[in-house]
Tab-separated table of N, CA and C and ligand atoms in Angstrom:
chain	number	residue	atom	x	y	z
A	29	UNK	N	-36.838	1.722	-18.923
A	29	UNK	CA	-35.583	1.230	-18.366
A	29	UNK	C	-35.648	-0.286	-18.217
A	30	UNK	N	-34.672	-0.730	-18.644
A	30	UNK	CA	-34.710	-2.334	-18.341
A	30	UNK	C	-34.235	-2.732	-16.984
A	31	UNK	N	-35.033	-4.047	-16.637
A	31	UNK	CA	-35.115	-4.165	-14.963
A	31	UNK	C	-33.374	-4.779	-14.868
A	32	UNK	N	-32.407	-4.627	-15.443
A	32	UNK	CA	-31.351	-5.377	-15.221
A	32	UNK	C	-30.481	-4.136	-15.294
A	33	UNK	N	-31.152	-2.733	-15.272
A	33	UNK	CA	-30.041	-1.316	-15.745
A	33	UNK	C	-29.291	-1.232	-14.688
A	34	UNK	N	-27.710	-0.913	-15.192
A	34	UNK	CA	-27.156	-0.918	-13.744
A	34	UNK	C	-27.074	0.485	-13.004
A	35	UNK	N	-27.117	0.442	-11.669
A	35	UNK	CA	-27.740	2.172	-11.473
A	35	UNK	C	-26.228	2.780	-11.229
A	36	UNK	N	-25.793	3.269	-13.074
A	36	UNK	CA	-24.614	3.609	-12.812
A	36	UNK	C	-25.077	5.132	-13.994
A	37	UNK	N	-24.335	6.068	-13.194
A	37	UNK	CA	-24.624	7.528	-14.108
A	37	UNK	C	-23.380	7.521	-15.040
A	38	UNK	N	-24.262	8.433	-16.360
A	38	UNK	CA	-23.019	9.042	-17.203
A	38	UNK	C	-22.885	9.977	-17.579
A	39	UNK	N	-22.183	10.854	-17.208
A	39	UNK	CA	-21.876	12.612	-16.721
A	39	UNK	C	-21.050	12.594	-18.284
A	40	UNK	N	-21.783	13.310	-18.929
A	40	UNK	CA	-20.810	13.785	-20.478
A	40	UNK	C	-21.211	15.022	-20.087
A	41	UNK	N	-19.968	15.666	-21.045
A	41	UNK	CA	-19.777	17.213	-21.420
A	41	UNK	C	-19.347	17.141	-23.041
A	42	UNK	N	-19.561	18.843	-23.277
A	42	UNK	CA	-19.183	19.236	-24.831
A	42	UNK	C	-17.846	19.369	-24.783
A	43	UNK	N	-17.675	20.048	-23.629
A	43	UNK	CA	-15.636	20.123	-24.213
A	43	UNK	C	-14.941	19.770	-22.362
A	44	UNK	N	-13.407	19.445	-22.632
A	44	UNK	CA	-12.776	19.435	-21.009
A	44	UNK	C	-13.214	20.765	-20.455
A	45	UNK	N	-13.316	21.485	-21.240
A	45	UNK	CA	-13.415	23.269	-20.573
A	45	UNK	C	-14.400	22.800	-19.693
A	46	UNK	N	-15.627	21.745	-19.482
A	46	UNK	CA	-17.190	22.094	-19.012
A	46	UNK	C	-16.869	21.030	-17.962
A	47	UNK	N	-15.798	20.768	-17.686
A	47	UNK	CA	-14.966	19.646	-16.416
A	47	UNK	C	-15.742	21.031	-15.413
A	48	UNK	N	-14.262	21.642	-14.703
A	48	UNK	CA	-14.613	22.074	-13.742
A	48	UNK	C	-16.105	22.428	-13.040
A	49	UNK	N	-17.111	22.788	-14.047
A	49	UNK	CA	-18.715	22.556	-13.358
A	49	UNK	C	-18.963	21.301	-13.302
A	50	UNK	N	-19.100	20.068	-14.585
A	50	UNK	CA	-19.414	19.044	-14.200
A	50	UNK	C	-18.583	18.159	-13.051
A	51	UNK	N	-17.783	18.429	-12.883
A	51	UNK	CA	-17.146	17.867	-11.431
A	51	UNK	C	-17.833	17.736	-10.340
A	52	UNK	N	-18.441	18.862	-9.933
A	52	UNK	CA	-19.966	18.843	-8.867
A	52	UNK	C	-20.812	17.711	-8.891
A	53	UNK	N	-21.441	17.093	-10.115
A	53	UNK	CA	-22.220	16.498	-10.372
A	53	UNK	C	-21.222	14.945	-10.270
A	54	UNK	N	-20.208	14.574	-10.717
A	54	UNK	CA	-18.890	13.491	-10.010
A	54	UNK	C	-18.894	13.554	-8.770
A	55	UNK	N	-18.659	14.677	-7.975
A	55	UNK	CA	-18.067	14.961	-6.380
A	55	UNK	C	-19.804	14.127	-5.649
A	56	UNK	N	-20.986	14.658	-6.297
A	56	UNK	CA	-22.087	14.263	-5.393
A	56	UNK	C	-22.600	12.822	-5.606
A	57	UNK	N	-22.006	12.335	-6.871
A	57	UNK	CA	-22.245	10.679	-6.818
A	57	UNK	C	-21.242	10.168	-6.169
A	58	UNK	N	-20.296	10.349	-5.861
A	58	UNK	CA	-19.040	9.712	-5.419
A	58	UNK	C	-19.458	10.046	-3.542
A	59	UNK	N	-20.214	11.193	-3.355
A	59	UNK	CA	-20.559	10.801	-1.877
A	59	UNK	C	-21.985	9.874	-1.857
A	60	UNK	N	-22.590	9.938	-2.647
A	60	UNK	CA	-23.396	8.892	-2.559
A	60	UNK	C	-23.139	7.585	-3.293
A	61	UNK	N	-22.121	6.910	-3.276
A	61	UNK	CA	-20.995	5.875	-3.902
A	61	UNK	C	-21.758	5.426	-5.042
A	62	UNK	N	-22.335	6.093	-5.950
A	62	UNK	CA	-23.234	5.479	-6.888
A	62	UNK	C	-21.878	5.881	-8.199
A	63	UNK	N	-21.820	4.841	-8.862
A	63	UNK	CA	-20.955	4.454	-10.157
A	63	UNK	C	-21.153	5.500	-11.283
A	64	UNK	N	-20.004	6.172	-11.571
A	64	UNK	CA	-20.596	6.716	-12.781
A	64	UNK	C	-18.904	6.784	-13.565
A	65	UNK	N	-19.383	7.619	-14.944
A	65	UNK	CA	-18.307	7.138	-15.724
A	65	UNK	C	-18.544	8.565	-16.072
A	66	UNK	N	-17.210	9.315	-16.901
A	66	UNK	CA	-17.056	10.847	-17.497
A	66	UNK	C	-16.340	10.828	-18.641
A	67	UNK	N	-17.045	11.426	-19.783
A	67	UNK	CA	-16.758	11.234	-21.053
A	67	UNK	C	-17.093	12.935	-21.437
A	68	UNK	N	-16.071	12.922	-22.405
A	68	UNK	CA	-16.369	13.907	-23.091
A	68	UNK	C	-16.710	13.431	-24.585
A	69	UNK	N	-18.151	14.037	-25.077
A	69	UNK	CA	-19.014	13.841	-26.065
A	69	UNK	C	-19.084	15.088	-26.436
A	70	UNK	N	-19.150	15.480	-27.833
A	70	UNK	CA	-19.832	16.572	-28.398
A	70	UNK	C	-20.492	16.609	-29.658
A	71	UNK	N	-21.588	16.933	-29.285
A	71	UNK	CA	-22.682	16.913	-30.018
A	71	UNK	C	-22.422	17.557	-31.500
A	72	UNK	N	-21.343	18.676	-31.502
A	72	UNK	CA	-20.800	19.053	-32.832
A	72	UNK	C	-19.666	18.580	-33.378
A	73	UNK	N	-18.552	18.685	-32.635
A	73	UNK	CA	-17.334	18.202	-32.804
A	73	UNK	C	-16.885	16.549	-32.999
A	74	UNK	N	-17.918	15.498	-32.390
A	74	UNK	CA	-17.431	14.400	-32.462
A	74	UNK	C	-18.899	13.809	-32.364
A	75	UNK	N	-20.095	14.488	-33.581
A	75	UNK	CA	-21.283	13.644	-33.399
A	75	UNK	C	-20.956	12.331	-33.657
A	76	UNK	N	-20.479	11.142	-33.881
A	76	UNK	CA	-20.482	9.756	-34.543
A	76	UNK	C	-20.611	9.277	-33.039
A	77	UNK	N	-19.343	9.862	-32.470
A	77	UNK	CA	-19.047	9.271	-30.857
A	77	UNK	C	-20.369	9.698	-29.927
A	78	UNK	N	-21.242	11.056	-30.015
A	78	UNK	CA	-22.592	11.003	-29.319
A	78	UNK	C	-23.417	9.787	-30.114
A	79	UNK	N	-23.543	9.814	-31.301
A	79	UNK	CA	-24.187	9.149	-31.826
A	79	UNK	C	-24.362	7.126	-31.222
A	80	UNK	N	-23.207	6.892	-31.257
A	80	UNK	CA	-23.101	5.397	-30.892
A	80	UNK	C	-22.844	5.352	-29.264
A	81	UNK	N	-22.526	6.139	-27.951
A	81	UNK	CA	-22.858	6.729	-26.888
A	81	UNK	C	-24.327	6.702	-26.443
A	82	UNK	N	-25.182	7.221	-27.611
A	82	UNK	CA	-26.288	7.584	-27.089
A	82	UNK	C	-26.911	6.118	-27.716
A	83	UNK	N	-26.804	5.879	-28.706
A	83	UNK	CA	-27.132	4.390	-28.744
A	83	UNK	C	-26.953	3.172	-28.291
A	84	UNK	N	-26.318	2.869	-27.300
A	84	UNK	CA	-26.153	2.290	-26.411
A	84	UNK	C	-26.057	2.771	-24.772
A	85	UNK	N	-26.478	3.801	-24.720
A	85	UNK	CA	-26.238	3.736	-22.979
A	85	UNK	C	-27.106	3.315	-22.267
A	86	UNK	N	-28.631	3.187	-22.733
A	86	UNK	CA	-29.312	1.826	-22.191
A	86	UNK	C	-28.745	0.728	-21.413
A	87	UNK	N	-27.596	0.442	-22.344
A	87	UNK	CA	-26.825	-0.923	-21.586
A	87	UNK	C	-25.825	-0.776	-20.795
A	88	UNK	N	-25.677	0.496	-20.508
A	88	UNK	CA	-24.800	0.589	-19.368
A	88	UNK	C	-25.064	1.453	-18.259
A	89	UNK	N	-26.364	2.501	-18.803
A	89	UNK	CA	-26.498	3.271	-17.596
A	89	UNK	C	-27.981	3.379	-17.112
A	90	UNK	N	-28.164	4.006	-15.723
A	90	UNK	CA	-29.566	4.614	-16.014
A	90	UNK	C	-30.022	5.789	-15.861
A	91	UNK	N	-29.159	6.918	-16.226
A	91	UNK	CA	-29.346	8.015	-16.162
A	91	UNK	C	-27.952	8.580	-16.837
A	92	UNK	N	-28.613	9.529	-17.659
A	92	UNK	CA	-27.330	10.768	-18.103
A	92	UNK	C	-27.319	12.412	-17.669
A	93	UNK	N	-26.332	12.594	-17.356
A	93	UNK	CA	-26.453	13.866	-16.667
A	93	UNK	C	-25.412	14.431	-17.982
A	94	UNK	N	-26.085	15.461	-18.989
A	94	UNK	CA	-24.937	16.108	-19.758
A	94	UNK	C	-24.944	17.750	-19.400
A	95	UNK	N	-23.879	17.993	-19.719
A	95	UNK	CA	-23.172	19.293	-19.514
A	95	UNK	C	-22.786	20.117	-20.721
A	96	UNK	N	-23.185	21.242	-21.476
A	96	UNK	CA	-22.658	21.697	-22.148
A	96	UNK	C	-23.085	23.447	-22.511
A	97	UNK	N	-22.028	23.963	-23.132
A	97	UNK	CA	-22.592	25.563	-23.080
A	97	UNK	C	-22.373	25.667	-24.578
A	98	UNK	N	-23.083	27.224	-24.618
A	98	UNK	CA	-23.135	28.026	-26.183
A	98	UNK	C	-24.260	27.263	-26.703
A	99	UNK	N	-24.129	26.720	-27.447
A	99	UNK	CA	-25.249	26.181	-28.691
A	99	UNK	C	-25.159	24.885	-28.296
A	100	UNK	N	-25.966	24.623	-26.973
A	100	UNK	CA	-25.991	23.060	-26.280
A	100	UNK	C	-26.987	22.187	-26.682
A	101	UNK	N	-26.123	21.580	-27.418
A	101	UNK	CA	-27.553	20.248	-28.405
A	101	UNK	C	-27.389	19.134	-27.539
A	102	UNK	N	-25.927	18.989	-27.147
A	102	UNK	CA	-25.836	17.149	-26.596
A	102	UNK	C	-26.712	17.123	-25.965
A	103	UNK	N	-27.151	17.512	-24.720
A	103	UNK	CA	-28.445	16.653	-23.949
A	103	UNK	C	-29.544	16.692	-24.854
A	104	UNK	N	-29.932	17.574	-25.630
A	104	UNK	CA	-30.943	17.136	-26.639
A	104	UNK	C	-30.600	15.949	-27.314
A	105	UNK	N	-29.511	15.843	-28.339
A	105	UNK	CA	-29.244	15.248	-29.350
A	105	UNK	C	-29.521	13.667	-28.085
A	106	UNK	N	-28.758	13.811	-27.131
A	106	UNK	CA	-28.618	12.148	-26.343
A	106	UNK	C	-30.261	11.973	-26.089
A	107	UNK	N	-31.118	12.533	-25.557
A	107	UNK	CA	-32.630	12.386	-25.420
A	107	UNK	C	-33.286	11.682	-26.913
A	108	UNK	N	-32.281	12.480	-27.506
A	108	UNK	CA	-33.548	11.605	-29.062
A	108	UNK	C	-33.106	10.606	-29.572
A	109	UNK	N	-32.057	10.471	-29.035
A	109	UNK	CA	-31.182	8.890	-29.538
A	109	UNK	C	-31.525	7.524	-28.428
A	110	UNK	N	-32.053	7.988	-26.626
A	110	UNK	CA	-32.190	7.164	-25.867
A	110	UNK	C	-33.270	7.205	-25.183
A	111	UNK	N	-33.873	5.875	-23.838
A	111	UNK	CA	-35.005	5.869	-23.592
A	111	UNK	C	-34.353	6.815	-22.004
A	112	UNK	N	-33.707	6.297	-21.559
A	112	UNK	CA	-32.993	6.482	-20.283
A	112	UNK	C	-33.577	8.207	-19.889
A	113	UNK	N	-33.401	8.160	-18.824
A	113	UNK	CA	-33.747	9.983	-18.350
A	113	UNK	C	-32.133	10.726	-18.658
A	114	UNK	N	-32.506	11.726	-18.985
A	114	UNK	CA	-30.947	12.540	-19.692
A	114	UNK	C	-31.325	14.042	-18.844
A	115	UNK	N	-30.710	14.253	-17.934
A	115	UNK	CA	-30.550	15.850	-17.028
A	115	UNK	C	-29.140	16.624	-17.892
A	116	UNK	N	-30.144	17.748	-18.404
A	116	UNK	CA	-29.053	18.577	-19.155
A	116	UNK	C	-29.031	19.831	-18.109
A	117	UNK	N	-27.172	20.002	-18.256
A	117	UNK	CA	-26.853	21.139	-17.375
A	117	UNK	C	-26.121	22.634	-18.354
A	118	UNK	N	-27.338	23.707	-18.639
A	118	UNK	CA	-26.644	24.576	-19.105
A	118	UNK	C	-25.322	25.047	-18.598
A	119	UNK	N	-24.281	25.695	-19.594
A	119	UNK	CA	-22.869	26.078	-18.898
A	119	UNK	C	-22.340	26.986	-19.489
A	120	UNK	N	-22.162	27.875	-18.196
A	120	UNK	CA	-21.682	29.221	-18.915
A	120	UNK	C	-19.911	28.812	-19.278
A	121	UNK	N	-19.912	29.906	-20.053
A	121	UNK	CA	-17.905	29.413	-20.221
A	121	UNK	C	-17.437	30.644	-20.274
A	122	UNK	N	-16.176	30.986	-20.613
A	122	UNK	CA	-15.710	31.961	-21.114
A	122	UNK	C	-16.300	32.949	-22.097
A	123	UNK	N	-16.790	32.963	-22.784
A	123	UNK	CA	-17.378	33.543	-23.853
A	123	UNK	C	-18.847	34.292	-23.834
A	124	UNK	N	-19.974	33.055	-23.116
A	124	UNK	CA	-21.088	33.321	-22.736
A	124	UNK	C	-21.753	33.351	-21.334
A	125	UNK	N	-22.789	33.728	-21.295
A	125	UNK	CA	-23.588	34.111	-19.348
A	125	UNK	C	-23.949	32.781	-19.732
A	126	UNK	N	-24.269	31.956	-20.274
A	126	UNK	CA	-25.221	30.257	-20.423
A	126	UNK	C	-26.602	30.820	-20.747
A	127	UNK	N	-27.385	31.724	-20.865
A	127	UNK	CA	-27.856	32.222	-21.530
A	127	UNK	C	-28.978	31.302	-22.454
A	128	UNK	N	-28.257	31.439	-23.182
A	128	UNK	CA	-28.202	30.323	-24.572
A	128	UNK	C	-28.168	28.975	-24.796
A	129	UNK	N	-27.087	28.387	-23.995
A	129	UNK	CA	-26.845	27.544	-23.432
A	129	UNK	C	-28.593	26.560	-22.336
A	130	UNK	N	-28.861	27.534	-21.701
A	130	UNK	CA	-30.043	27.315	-21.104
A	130	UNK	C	-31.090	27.083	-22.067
A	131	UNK	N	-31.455	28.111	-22.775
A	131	UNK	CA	-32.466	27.906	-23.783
A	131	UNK	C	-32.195	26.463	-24.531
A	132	UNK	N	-30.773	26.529	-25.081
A	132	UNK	CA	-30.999	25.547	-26.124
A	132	UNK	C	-31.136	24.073	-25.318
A	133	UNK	N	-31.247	23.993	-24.012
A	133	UNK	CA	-31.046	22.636	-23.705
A	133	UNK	C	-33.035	22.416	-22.822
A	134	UNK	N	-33.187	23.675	-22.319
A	134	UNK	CA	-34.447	23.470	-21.869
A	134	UNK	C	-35.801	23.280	-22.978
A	135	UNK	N	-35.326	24.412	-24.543
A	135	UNK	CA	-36.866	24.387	-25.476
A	135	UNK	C	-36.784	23.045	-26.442
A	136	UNK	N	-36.880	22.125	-25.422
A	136	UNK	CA	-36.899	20.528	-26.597
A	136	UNK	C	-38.781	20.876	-26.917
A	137	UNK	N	-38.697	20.070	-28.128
A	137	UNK	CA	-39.976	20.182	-28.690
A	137	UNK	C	-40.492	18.970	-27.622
A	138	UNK	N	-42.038	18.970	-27.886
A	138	UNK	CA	-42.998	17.785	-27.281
A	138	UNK	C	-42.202	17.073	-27.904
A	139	UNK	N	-42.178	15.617	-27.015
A	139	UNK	CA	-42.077	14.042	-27.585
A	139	UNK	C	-40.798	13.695	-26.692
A	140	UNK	N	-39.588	14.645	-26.443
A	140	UNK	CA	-38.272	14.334	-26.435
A	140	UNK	C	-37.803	15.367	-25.385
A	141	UNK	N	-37.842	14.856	-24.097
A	141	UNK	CA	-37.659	15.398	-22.983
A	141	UNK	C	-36.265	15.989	-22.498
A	142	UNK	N	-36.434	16.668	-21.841
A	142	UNK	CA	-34.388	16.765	-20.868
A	142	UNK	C	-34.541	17.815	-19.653
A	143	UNK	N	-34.689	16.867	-18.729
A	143	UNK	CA	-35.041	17.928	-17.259
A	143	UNK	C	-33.583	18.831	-17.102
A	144	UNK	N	-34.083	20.079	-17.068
A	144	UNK	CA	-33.009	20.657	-17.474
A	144	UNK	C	-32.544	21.585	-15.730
A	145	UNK	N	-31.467	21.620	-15.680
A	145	UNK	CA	-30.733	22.259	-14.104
A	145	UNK	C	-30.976	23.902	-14.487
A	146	UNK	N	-30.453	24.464	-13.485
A	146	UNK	CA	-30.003	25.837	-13.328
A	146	UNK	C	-28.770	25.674	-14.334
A	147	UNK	N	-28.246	27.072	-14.658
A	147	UNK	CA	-26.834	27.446	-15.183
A	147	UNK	C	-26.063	26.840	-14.350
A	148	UNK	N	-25.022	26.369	-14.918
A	148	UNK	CA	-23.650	25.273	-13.927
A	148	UNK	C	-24.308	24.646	-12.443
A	149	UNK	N	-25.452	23.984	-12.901
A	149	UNK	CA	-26.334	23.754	-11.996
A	149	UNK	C	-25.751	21.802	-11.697
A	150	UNK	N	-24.618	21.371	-12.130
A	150	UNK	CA	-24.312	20.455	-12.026
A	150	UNK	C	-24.488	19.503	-10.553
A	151	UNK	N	-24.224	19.810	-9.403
A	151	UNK	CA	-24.798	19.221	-8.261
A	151	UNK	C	-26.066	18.371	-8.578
A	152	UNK	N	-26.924	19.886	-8.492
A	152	UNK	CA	-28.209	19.695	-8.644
A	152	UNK	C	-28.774	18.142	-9.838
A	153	UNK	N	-27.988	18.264	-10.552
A	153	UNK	CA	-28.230	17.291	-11.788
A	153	UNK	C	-27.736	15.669	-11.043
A	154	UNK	N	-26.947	16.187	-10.154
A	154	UNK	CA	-26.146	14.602	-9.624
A	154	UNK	C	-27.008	14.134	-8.774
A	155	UNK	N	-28.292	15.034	-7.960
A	155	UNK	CA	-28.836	14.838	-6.915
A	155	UNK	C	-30.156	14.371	-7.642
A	156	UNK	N	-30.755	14.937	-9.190
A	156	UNK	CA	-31.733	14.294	-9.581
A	156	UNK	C	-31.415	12.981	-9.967
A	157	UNK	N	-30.309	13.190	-10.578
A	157	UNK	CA	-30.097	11.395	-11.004
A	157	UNK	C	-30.012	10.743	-10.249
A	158	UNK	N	-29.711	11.136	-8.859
A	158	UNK	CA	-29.601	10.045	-7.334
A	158	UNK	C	-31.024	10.163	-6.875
A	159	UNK	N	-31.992	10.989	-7.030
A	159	UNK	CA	-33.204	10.657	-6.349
A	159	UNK	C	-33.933	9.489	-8.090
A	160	UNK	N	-33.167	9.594	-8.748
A	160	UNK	CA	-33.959	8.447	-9.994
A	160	UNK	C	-33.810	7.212	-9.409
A	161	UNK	N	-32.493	7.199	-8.822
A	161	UNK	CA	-31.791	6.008	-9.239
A	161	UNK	C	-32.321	5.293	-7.424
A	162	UNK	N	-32.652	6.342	-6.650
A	162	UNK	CA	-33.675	5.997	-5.414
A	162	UNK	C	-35.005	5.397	-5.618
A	163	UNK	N	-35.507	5.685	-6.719
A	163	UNK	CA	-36.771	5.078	-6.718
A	163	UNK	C	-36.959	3.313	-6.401
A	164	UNK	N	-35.308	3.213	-7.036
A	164	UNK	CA	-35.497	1.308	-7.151
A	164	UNK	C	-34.473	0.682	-6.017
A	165	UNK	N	-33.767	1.783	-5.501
A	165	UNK	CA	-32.695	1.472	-4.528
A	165	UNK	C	-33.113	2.131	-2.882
A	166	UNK	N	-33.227	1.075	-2.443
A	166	UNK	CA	-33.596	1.903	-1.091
A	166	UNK	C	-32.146	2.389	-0.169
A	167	UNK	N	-31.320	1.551	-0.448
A	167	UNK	CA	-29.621	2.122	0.213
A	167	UNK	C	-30.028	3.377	-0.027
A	168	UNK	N	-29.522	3.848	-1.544
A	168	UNK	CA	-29.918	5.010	-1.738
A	168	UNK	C	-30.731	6.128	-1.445
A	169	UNK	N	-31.664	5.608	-1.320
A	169	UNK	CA	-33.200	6.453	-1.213
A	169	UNK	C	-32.477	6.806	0.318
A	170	UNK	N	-32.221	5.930	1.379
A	170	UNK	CA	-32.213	6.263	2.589
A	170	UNK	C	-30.938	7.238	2.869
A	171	UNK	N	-29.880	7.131	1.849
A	171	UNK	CA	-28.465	7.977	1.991
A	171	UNK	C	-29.249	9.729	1.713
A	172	UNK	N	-30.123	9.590	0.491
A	172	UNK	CA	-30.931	10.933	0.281
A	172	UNK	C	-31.249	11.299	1.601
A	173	UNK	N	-32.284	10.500	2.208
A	173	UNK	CA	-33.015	11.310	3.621
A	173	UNK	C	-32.190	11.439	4.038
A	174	UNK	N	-31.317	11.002	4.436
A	174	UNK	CA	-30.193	11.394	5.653
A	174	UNK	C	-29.155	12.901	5.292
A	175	UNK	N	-29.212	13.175	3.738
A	175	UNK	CA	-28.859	13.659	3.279
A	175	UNK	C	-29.486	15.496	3.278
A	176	UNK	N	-31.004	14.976	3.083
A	176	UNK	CA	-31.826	16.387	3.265
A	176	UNK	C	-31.696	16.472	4.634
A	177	UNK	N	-31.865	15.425	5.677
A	177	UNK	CA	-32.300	16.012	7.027
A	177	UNK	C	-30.944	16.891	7.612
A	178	UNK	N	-29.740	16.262	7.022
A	178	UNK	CA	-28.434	17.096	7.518
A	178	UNK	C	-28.178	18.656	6.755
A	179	UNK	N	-29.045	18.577	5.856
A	179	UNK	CA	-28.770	19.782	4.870
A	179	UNK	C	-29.763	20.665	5.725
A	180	UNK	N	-30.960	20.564	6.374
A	180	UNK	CA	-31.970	20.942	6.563
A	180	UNK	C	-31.620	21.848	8.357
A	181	UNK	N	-30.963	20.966	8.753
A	181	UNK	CA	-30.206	21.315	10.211
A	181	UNK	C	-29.239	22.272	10.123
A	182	UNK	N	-28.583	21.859	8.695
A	182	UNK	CA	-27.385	22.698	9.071
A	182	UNK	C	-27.494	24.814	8.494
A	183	UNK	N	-28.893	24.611	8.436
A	183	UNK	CA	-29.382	26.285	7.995
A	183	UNK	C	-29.757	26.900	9.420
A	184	UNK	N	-28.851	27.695	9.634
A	184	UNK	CA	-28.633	28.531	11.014
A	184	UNK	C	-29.796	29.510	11.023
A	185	UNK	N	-29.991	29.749	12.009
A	185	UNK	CA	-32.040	30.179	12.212
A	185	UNK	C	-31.690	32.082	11.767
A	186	UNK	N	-30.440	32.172	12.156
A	186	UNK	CA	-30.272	34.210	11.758
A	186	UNK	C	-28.650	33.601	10.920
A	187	UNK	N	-28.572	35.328	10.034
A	187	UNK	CA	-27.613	35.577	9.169
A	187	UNK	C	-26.151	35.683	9.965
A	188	UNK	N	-26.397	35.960	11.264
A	188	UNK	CA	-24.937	36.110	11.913
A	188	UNK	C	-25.049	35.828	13.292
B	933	LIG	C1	-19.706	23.656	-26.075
B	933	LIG	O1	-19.028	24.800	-26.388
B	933	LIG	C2	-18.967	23.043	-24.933
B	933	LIG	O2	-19.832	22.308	-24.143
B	933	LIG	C3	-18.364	24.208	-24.199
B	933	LIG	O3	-19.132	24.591	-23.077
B	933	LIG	C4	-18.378	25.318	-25.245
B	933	LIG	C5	-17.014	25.804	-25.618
B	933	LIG	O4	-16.162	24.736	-25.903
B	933	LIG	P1	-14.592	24.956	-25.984
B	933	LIG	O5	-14.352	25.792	-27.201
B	933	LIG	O6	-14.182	25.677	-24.710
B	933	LIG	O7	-13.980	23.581	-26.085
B	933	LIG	O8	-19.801	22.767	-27.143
């Protein structure tokens, strides 16, 4: 990562359909006011646009959080095109359980990484890219603690 990256996320998906999960992963940077931008990229339908996306987001981001279901290459395909950390979020849709979706985004070969979420595990993906983007930001880092310790309180000791 270059020391000048701005700690701004970029939440892509394969189609608008994969909005409503990736929204989670928008809703949890936007409470932790960290910048991000939402594009729809697809790794089949409009490779040129992943292609020059993933070749440049170095210069605009420092972390990608992608989203996609069925036969999910984009977070792969963006990992082998960039240096940046890329969190791929399998997604189930209409059609499939994510299934598949999971596999194809978690079995990257050695060399070419993609920390991969749960199924529509999108939150979760907004919260790794905010503990990345903590390592160099202490605002941040400290919005996290405050963040687990309220999450941590608010688990009621019995079911009812
Ligand atoms: C994937 O195929 C997308 O990420 C989406 O989850 C799935 C289906 O896309 P649509 O046909 O609903 O646009 O590429």
């Amino acid at each position: 990562m270059k020391a000048n990256s701005p700690n701004k996320v970029a939440i892509i998906m394969g189609s608008k359909n994969d909005y409503p999960v990736m929204k989670q992963c928008e809703q949890i940077l936007k409470r932790f006011k960290i910048k991000n931008n939402i594009l729809i990229v697809s790794a089949h339908r409009t490779p040129e646009r992943l292609f020059k996306f993933a070749k440049n987001a170095h210069k605009n981001y420092s972390v990608i959080c992608a989203g996609a279901g069925r036969a999910a290459h984009l977070a792969g395909m963006c990992a082998s095109l960039t240096k940046i950390p890329v969190i791929g979020v399998p997604i189930k849709d209409k059609k499939t359980d994510g299934i598949s979706a999971l596999f194809s985004v978690a079995e990257m070969p050695n060399g070419i990484p993609v920390a991969t979420t749960a199924i529509n595990g999108a939150l979760n993906a907004g919260l790794l890219a905010i503990s990345i983007i903590a390592l160099q930001d202490k605002k941040v880092r400290l919005k996290l603690e405050r963040y687990r310790v309220k999450q941590t309180k608010s688990v009621k000791k019995r079911p009812r």
